[in-house]
Structures are given as structure tokens and as C-alpha cells.
mmCIF file of C-alpha atoms and ligand atoms in Angstrom:
data_model
loop_
_atom_site.group_PDB
_atom_site.id
_atom_site.type_symbol
_atom_site.label_atom_id
_atom_site.label_comp_id
_atom_site.label_asym_id
_atom_site.label_seq_id
_atom_site.Cartn_x
_atom_site.Cartn_y
_atom_site.Cartn_z
ATOM 1 C CA MET A 1 -14.849 -13.348 1.372
ATOM 2 C CA LYS A 2 -13.246 -10.011 2.219
ATOM 3 C CA LYS A 3 -13.631 -7.128 -0.157
ATOM 4 C CA LYS A 4 -10.592 -6.180 -2.167
ATOM 5 C CA LEU A 5 -8.731 -2.956 -1.400
ATOM 6 C CA ILE A 6 -7.689 -0.577 -4.184
ATOM 7 C CA ALA A 7 -5.357 2.113 -2.905
ATOM 8 C CA GLY A 8 -3.969 4.931 -5.005
ATOM 9 C CA ASN A 9 -0.455 6.146 -4.251
ATOM 10 C CA TRP A 10 -0.316 9.647 -5.678
ATOM 11 C CA LYS A 11 3.377 10.009 -4.820
ATOM 12 C CA MET A 12 4.609 13.627 -5.205
ATOM 13 C CA ASN A 13 1.899 14.611 -7.668
ATOM 14 C CA GLY A 14 -1.150 16.823 -7.584
ATOM 15 C CA SER A 15 -2.254 20.373 -6.927
ATOM 16 C CA ALA A 16 -5.243 21.781 -5.083
ATOM 17 C CA ALA A 17 -7.116 22.127 -8.365
ATOM 18 C CA SER A 18 -6.197 18.735 -9.864
ATOM 19 C CA ASN A 19 -6.871 16.889 -6.574
ATOM 20 C CA GLU A 20 -10.372 18.269 -6.435
ATOM 21 C CA ALA A 21 -11.084 17.378 -10.039
ATOM 22 C CA LEU A 22 -9.770 13.833 -9.554
ATOM 23 C CA ILE A 23 -11.758 13.167 -6.360
ATOM 24 C CA GLN A 24 -14.960 14.593 -7.860
ATOM 25 C CA ALA A 25 -14.535 12.416 -10.955
ATOM 26 C CA LEU A 26 -14.097 9.323 -8.755
ATOM 27 C CA LEU A 27 -17.023 10.167 -6.470
ATOM 28 C CA ALA A 28 -19.318 10.723 -9.461
ATOM 29 C CA GLN A 29 -18.948 6.967 -10.186
ATOM 30 C CA SER A 30 -18.805 5.645 -6.644
ATOM 31 C CA SER A 31 -22.317 4.341 -6.158
ATOM 32 C CA GLY A 32 -21.691 0.794 -7.436
ATOM 33 C CA TRP A 33 -18.306 0.177 -5.803
ATOM 34 C CA ASN A 34 -17.912 -3.225 -4.294
ATOM 35 C CA CYS A 35 -14.408 -2.883 -2.916
ATOM 36 C CA LEU A 36 -12.559 -0.699 -0.438
ATOM 37 C CA VAL A 37 -10.996 2.384 -2.014
ATOM 38 C CA ALA A 38 -8.306 4.667 -0.596
ATOM 39 C CA VAL A 39 -6.088 7.469 -1.850
ATOM 40 C CA CYS A 40 -2.659 8.018 -0.274
ATOM 41 C CA VAL A 41 -1.961 11.674 -0.873
ATOM 42 C CA PRO A 42 0.980 14.033 -0.235
ATOM 43 C CA ALA A 43 0.917 15.171 3.405
ATOM 44 C CA ALA A 44 0.331 18.777 2.357
ATOM 45 C CA TYR A 45 -3.018 17.770 0.871
ATOM 46 C CA LEU A 46 -4.365 15.543 3.631
ATOM 47 C CA ALA A 47 -6.657 18.235 4.962
ATOM 48 C CA GLN A 48 -7.929 19.161 1.536
ATOM 49 C CA VAL A 49 -8.613 15.562 0.513
ATOM 50 C CA ARG A 50 -10.162 14.777 3.865
ATOM 51 C CA GLY A 51 -12.621 17.616 3.248
ATOM 52 C CA LEU A 52 -13.462 16.168 -0.185
ATOM 53 C CA THR A 53 -13.795 12.542 0.913
ATOM 54 C CA GLN A 54 -15.189 12.573 4.470
ATOM 55 C CA GLY A 55 -18.340 10.426 4.602
ATOM 56 C CA THR A 56 -17.789 9.046 1.090
ATOM 57 C CA GLY A 57 -16.590 5.657 -0.116
ATOM 58 C CA ILE A 58 -12.996 6.943 -0.382
ATOM 59 C CA GLU A 59 -10.681 6.494 2.620
ATOM 60 C CA LEU A 60 -7.717 8.744 3.236
ATOM 61 C CA GLY A 61 -4.117 7.534 3.388
ATOM 62 C CA SER A 62 -0.677 9.069 3.856
ATOM 63 C CA GLN A 63 2.492 8.009 2.068
ATOM 64 C CA ASP A 64 4.654 7.801 5.156
ATOM 65 C CA VAL A 65 4.596 8.234 8.913
ATOM 66 C CA SER A 66 7.344 9.057 11.404
ATOM 67 C CA ALA A 67 9.030 6.286 13.348
ATOM 68 C CA GLN A 68 9.120 8.725 16.291
ATOM 69 C CA GLU A 69 6.255 9.639 18.583
ATOM 70 C CA SER A 70 6.808 13.422 18.825
ATOM 71 C CA GLY A 71 9.443 16.068 19.484
ATOM 72 C CA ALA A 72 12.530 17.473 17.772
ATOM 73 C CA PHE A 73 12.265 15.744 14.420
ATOM 74 C CA THR A 74 12.032 18.576 11.919
ATOM 75 C CA GLY A 75 9.958 17.773 8.863
ATOM 76 C CA GLU A 76 8.503 14.574 10.303
ATOM 77 C CA ILE A 77 4.800 13.886 10.675
ATOM 78 C CA SER A 78 3.607 11.700 13.539
ATOM 79 C CA ALA A 79 0.943 9.048 13.479
ATOM 80 C CA ALA A 80 -1.150 11.067 15.942
ATOM 81 C CA MET A 81 -1.062 14.069 13.557
ATOM 82 C CA LEU A 82 -2.161 11.887 10.668
ATOM 83 C CA LYS A 83 -4.975 10.494 12.799
ATOM 84 C CA ASP A 84 -6.088 14.075 13.537
ATOM 85 C CA PHE A 85 -6.768 14.435 9.823
ATOM 86 C CA GLY A 86 -8.844 11.283 9.539
ATOM 87 C CA THR A 87 -6.072 9.218 7.989
ATOM 88 C CA ARG A 88 -7.083 5.548 7.779
ATOM 89 C CA TYR A 89 -4.006 4.102 6.072
ATOM 90 C CA ALA A 90 -0.302 4.971 5.985
ATOM 91 C CA ILE A 91 2.089 3.527 3.424
ATOM 92 C CA VAL A 92 5.326 2.445 5.119
ATOM 93 C CA GLY A 93 8.506 1.149 3.573
ATOM 94 C CA HIS A 94 7.737 2.094 -0.011
ATOM 95 C CA SER A 95 10.775 1.188 -2.131
ATOM 96 C CA GLU A 96 11.252 4.869 -2.980
ATOM 97 C CA ARG A 97 11.608 5.607 0.777
ATOM 98 C CA ARG A 98 13.925 2.631 1.252
ATOM 99 C CA GLN A 99 16.023 3.649 -1.746
ATOM 100 C CA TYR A 100 16.133 7.474 -1.532
ATOM 101 C CA HIS A 101 15.790 7.937 2.208
ATOM 102 C CA GLY A 102 17.750 4.981 3.478
ATOM 103 C CA GLU A 103 14.859 3.396 5.369
ATOM 104 C CA THR A 104 15.950 0.093 6.879
ATOM 105 C CA ASP A 105 13.740 -2.876 7.767
ATOM 106 C CA ALA A 106 13.971 -1.800 11.403
ATOM 107 C CA VAL A 107 12.792 1.744 10.642
ATOM 108 C CA VAL A 108 9.927 0.408 8.545
ATOM 109 C CA ALA A 109 8.935 -1.879 11.400
ATOM 110 C CA SER A 110 8.897 1.061 13.829
ATOM 111 C CA LYS A 111 6.775 3.104 11.448
ATOM 112 C CA ALA A 112 4.265 0.236 11.213
ATOM 113 C CA GLN A 113 4.224 0.109 15.025
ATOM 114 C CA ARG A 114 3.549 3.865 15.333
ATOM 115 C CA ALA A 115 0.731 3.668 12.834
ATOM 116 C CA LEU A 116 -0.921 0.717 14.552
ATOM 117 C CA ALA A 117 -0.651 2.388 17.981
ATOM 118 C CA ALA A 118 -2.530 5.393 16.572
ATOM 119 C CA GLY A 119 -5.256 3.248 14.980
ATOM 120 C CA ILE A 120 -3.938 3.705 11.448
ATOM 121 C CA THR A 121 -3.507 0.675 9.180
ATOM 122 C CA PRO A 122 0.023 0.539 7.822
ATOM 123 C CA ILE A 123 0.375 -0.566 4.190
ATOM 124 C CA VAL A 124 3.748 -2.304 4.484
ATOM 125 C CA CYS A 125 5.562 -2.432 1.159
ATOM 126 C CA VAL A 126 7.996 -5.237 0.351
ATOM 127 C CA GLY A 127 9.673 -6.137 -2.910
ATOM 128 C CA GLU A 128 12.845 -7.199 -4.596
ATOM 129 C CA THR A 129 15.049 -5.327 -7.029
ATOM 130 C CA LEU A 130 15.778 -6.666 -10.504
ATOM 131 C CA ALA A 131 19.257 -7.758 -9.414
ATOM 132 C CA GLU A 132 17.798 -9.638 -6.430
ATOM 133 C CA ARG A 133 15.223 -11.358 -8.647
ATOM 134 C CA GLU A 134 17.843 -12.375 -11.152
ATOM 135 C CA ALA A 135 19.999 -13.731 -8.363
ATOM 136 C CA GLY A 136 17.077 -15.910 -7.242
ATOM 137 C CA ARG A 137 16.728 -13.993 -3.987
ATOM 138 C CA THR A 138 13.117 -12.739 -4.276
ATOM 139 C CA GLU A 139 11.686 -14.934 -1.510
ATOM 140 C CA GLU A 140 14.536 -14.276 0.842
ATOM 141 C CA VAL A 141 14.249 -10.504 0.409
ATOM 142 C CA VAL A 142 10.491 -10.173 0.835
ATOM 143 C CA LYS A 143 10.462 -12.567 3.777
ATOM 144 C CA ARG A 144 13.226 -10.628 5.509
ATOM 145 C CA GLN A 145 11.350 -7.342 4.985
ATOM 146 C CA LEU A 146 8.073 -8.738 6.324
ATOM 147 C CA ALA A 147 9.755 -10.587 9.196
ATOM 148 C CA ALA A 148 11.022 -7.334 10.676
ATOM 149 C CA VAL A 149 7.457 -5.995 10.781
ATOM 150 C CA ILE A 150 6.054 -9.242 12.190
ATOM 151 C CA HIS A 151 8.728 -9.324 14.839
ATOM 152 C CA ALA A 152 8.034 -5.759 15.993
ATOM 153 C CA ASN A 153 4.256 -5.982 15.903
ATOM 154 C CA GLY A 154 3.454 -9.383 17.406
ATOM 155 C CA HIS A 155 -0.227 -10.147 17.740
ATOM 156 C CA CYS A 156 -1.239 -6.920 15.925
ATOM 157 C CA ILE A 157 0.134 -8.314 12.704
ATOM 158 C CA SER A 158 -3.268 -9.301 11.342
ATOM 159 C CA GLU A 159 -4.142 -5.570 11.390
ATOM 160 C CA ILE A 160 -1.625 -4.605 8.715
ATOM 161 C CA VAL A 161 -1.941 -4.477 4.934
ATOM 162 C CA VAL A 162 0.972 -5.885 2.938
ATOM 163 C CA ALA A 163 1.858 -4.616 -0.554
ATOM 164 C CA TYR A 164 4.099 -6.698 -2.726
ATOM 165 C CA GLU A 165 5.788 -4.264 -5.105
ATOM 166 C CA PRO A 166 8.641 -5.694 -7.176
ATOM 167 C CA VAL A 167 10.920 -2.677 -7.493
ATOM 168 C CA TRP A 168 11.612 -3.405 -11.176
ATOM 169 C CA ALA A 169 7.881 -3.116 -11.906
ATOM 170 C CA ILE A 170 7.275 0.256 -10.267
ATOM 171 C CA GLY A 171 6.646 3.015 -12.797
ATOM 172 C CA THR A 172 8.331 1.026 -15.518
ATOM 173 C CA GLY A 173 5.369 -0.434 -17.343
ATOM 174 C CA LYS A 174 6.826 -3.919 -16.579
ATOM 175 C CA THR A 175 4.299 -5.815 -14.521
ATOM 176 C CA ALA A 176 4.866 -9.114 -12.821
ATOM 177 C CA THR A 177 2.759 -11.765 -14.549
ATOM 178 C CA PRO A 178 -0.244 -12.820 -12.460
ATOM 179 C CA GLU A 179 1.509 -16.143 -11.791
ATOM 180 C CA MET A 180 4.734 -14.500 -10.663
ATOM 181 C CA ALA A 181 2.825 -12.164 -8.356
ATOM 182 C CA GLN A 182 0.664 -14.985 -6.973
ATOM 183 C CA GLN A 183 3.744 -17.054 -6.212
ATOM 184 C CA VAL A 184 5.192 -14.307 -4.020
ATOM 185 C CA HIS A 185 1.810 -13.515 -2.455
ATOM 186 C CA GLY A 186 1.524 -17.192 -1.512
ATOM 187 C CA VAL A 187 4.909 -17.016 0.209
ATOM 188 C CA LEU A 188 3.851 -13.912 2.120
ATOM 189 C CA ARG A 189 0.529 -15.504 3.120
ATOM 190 C CA SER A 190 2.339 -18.563 4.484
ATOM 191 C CA GLN A 191 4.665 -16.302 6.460
ATOM 192 C CA LEU A 192 1.652 -14.493 7.938
ATOM 193 C CA ARG A 193 -0.043 -17.814 8.728
ATOM 194 C CA ALA A 194 2.944 -18.814 10.798
ATOM 195 C CA ALA A 195 2.560 -15.580 12.773
ATOM 196 C CA THR A 196 -1.204 -15.332 13.232
ATOM 197 C CA GLU A 197 -4.294 -17.459 12.926
ATOM 198 C CA HIS A 198 -5.967 -14.491 11.187
ATOM 199 C CA ALA A 199 -3.659 -14.385 8.175
ATOM 200 C CA ASP A 200 -6.556 -14.735 5.780
ATOM 201 C CA ARG A 201 -7.923 -11.414 6.977
ATOM 202 C CA VAL A 202 -4.813 -9.568 5.847
ATOM 203 C CA HIS A 203 -5.030 -7.792 2.515
ATOM 204 C CA ILE A 204 -1.979 -8.527 0.395
ATOM 205 C CA LEU A 205 -1.909 -5.970 -2.408
ATOM 206 C CA TYR A 206 0.063 -6.115 -5.633
ATOM 207 C CA GLY A 207 1.728 -2.906 -6.838
ATOM 208 C CA GLY A 208 3.948 -2.130 -9.787
ATOM 209 C CA SER A 209 2.496 -0.914 -13.081
ATOM 210 C CA MET A 210 -0.981 -2.252 -12.298
ATOM 211 C CA ASN A 211 -3.278 -0.572 -14.812
ATOM 212 C CA ALA A 212 -6.688 -0.659 -16.418
ATOM 213 C CA ALA A 213 -5.589 -3.368 -18.867
ATOM 214 C CA ASN A 214 -3.925 -5.841 -16.504
ATOM 215 C CA ALA A 215 -5.825 -5.323 -13.236
ATOM 216 C CA SER A 216 -8.528 -7.940 -13.630
ATOM 217 C CA GLN A 217 -6.073 -10.761 -14.348
ATOM 218 C CA LEU A 218 -3.882 -9.826 -11.411
ATOM 219 C CA LEU A 219 -6.872 -9.397 -9.070
ATOM 220 C CA SER A 220 -8.266 -12.819 -9.992
ATOM 221 C CA GLN A 221 -5.311 -14.585 -8.313
ATOM 222 C CA PRO A 222 -6.284 -16.250 -5.025
ATOM 223 C CA ASP A 223 -3.822 -14.345 -2.819
ATOM 224 C CA ILE A 224 -4.027 -10.962 -4.532
ATOM 225 C CA ASP A 225 -6.444 -8.968 -2.395
ATOM 226 C CA GLY A 226 -6.161 -5.653 -4.144
ATOM 227 C CA GLY A 227 -3.713 -3.187 -5.615
ATOM 228 C CA LEU A 228 -1.452 -0.269 -4.713
ATOM 229 C CA ILE A 229 -1.657 1.888 -7.776
ATOM 230 C CA GLY A 230 0.769 4.665 -8.683
ATOM 231 C CA GLY A 231 0.570 6.198 -12.156
ATOM 232 C CA ALA A 232 -2.872 4.829 -13.011
ATOM 233 C CA ALA A 233 -4.344 6.312 -9.820
ATOM 234 C CA LEU A 234 -3.821 9.810 -11.175
ATOM 235 C CA LYS A 235 -6.215 9.257 -14.069
ATOM 236 C CA ALA A 236 -9.843 8.928 -12.968
ATOM 237 C CA PRO A 237 -10.976 6.639 -15.857
ATOM 238 C CA ASP A 238 -8.058 4.233 -15.281
ATOM 239 C CA PHE A 239 -8.466 4.160 -11.520
ATOM 240 C CA LEU A 240 -12.220 3.603 -11.942
ATOM 241 C CA THR A 241 -11.586 0.690 -14.288
ATOM 242 C CA ILE A 242 -9.282 -0.905 -11.719
ATOM 243 C CA ILE A 243 -11.908 -0.369 -8.998
ATOM 244 C CA ALA A 244 -14.522 -2.032 -11.235
ATOM 245 C CA ALA A 245 -12.146 -4.969 -11.830
ATOM 246 C CA ALA A 246 -11.883 -5.416 -8.070
ATOM 247 C CA GLY A 247 -15.647 -5.551 -7.549
HETATM 248 P P1 PGA B 301 3.124 2.377 -10.340
HETATM 249 O O1 PGA B 301 3.516 2.627 -8.802
HETATM 250 O O2 PGA B 301 1.729 1.860 -10.328
HETATM 251 O O3 PGA B 301 3.249 3.713 -10.995
HETATM 252 O O4 PGA B 301 4.097 1.377 -10.887
HETATM 253 C C1 PGA B 301 3.112 1.781 -7.770
HETATM 254 C C2 PGA B 301 3.714 2.181 -6.467
HETATM 255 O O5 PGA B 301 4.889 2.597 -6.451
HETATM 256 O O6 PGA B 301 3.052 2.142 -5.409
#
């Protein structure tokens, strides 16, 4: 069985001092880890966190990547630049990017493509809003979001990570029940199966108020292969408890 993946999404949080304290606190407990662990940090701290994590059990991730290769795109960061800093994962299509930066399914698919071409694993986020769930559209929405990435990435699709993050559960303290999450993860797994014979290799993470108290129940579902953790990833004891639950 594949090891679970626990990825922290620090969002726009941290400082040079607090990053160092957090990473040191995690590394102090890293000897018994039995899952993959990553931290997706603000771009400004990639170099710092790489220095702190290189050669350890913590992999480095970014929170975004440009859909462009290079050139006149002020403020953008290319996949090749991320790779230069030892970035192993790049979150793409987080709901905050879709909502506040107008990222479409097509843009998200291009970002996944750029990451894969540079040897970075995209963590492709999908998820429905509360209005979409209440309208019974959850499956349709997540399938549409994933289909764009499958379409653009063809046979490489088994190299991605998928994160199911119901928008109404992000940062709200409202978590999907393990059964609700598993139901959607099952849908996503079937969709991947139709696209690749290696669908079982793909990590499908749950994200949205996963915390120290609810992680082990969520992670015990058959198609939940890990977590994308926001708020709880900023507190070493909580993140360590989730990592232990994944082992
Ligand atoms: P949360 O965020 O754990 O704070 O809900 C998860 C995410 O947005 O990736």
C-alpha cells in the first residue's frame, strides 16, 4: 500500500523566525514518520525552507506556479524557477486562487502541465462551494475541474496529486464527514481509473478543516490518501498529530 501524504499549506503566513521554529519543531519528532510529509510555503520563503529541510523527511512545496514558461509576466514564478529551489510539489487551482485570482479550469490545467514538465508534482485542488453542494452539483463540479487537468495532461495523469477541498470546509471549522469525503474521493478515483490504469497510485488528499481531532477518522477512509492542511499545519503539535494519524 502507498504511504499517505500529509501536506501543509501555510498560505500567506509565516516569518523567517516562525518558519525556522516550526520546521525545527517538526524535525525534532521526525524519526518515526511513516508517511510522506511536505510543506507548501510562500514563494518568498522557498529558499529559507529548502535550507532547513534539505535531506530531511520534509519535502518542499509551493502554493502556485505560473501557467507560462518564461518571459514578460511580472510577478509570476515559473516551474523551472521552483525546481531550482528543490520544490517537489506545487499546489495548483486552490479555491482561493480560483476565487480571488479568477483562475479557470483551463488555467489550472496549464499550471499542472508546467509543473509536470519541470518534474514537479502538481497538487490539483478541486471542490464545490456550499451553493453547489446544496444544489446537488458536487459531483458535476469536481468532475469538471478534474476533467480539464486530465484532458491537458494525458498519460502523465497518474503523476499528479489530487486534493478534494470542499470550499465551505476551508478555514471554517466545518469538515466534511468521513463518509461525505469518501463518497467524493470514490468519484474522483473512478474518473482517474477511466483515464489511467495507474489510478491507484494517485494520492487523493482531503483538505478543509482537517485537524488533530478529526484526522484519523478521515484518513481511515479507503480513498483518502492523505491531507492538505491549512490552519493546523501552522501549529507543530497539531501537524505532528495529523502526521502520526497518517502513519
Ligand atoms: P484549512 O485549509 O485546513 O485551514 O481549512 C485547507 C486548505 O485550504 O488547503
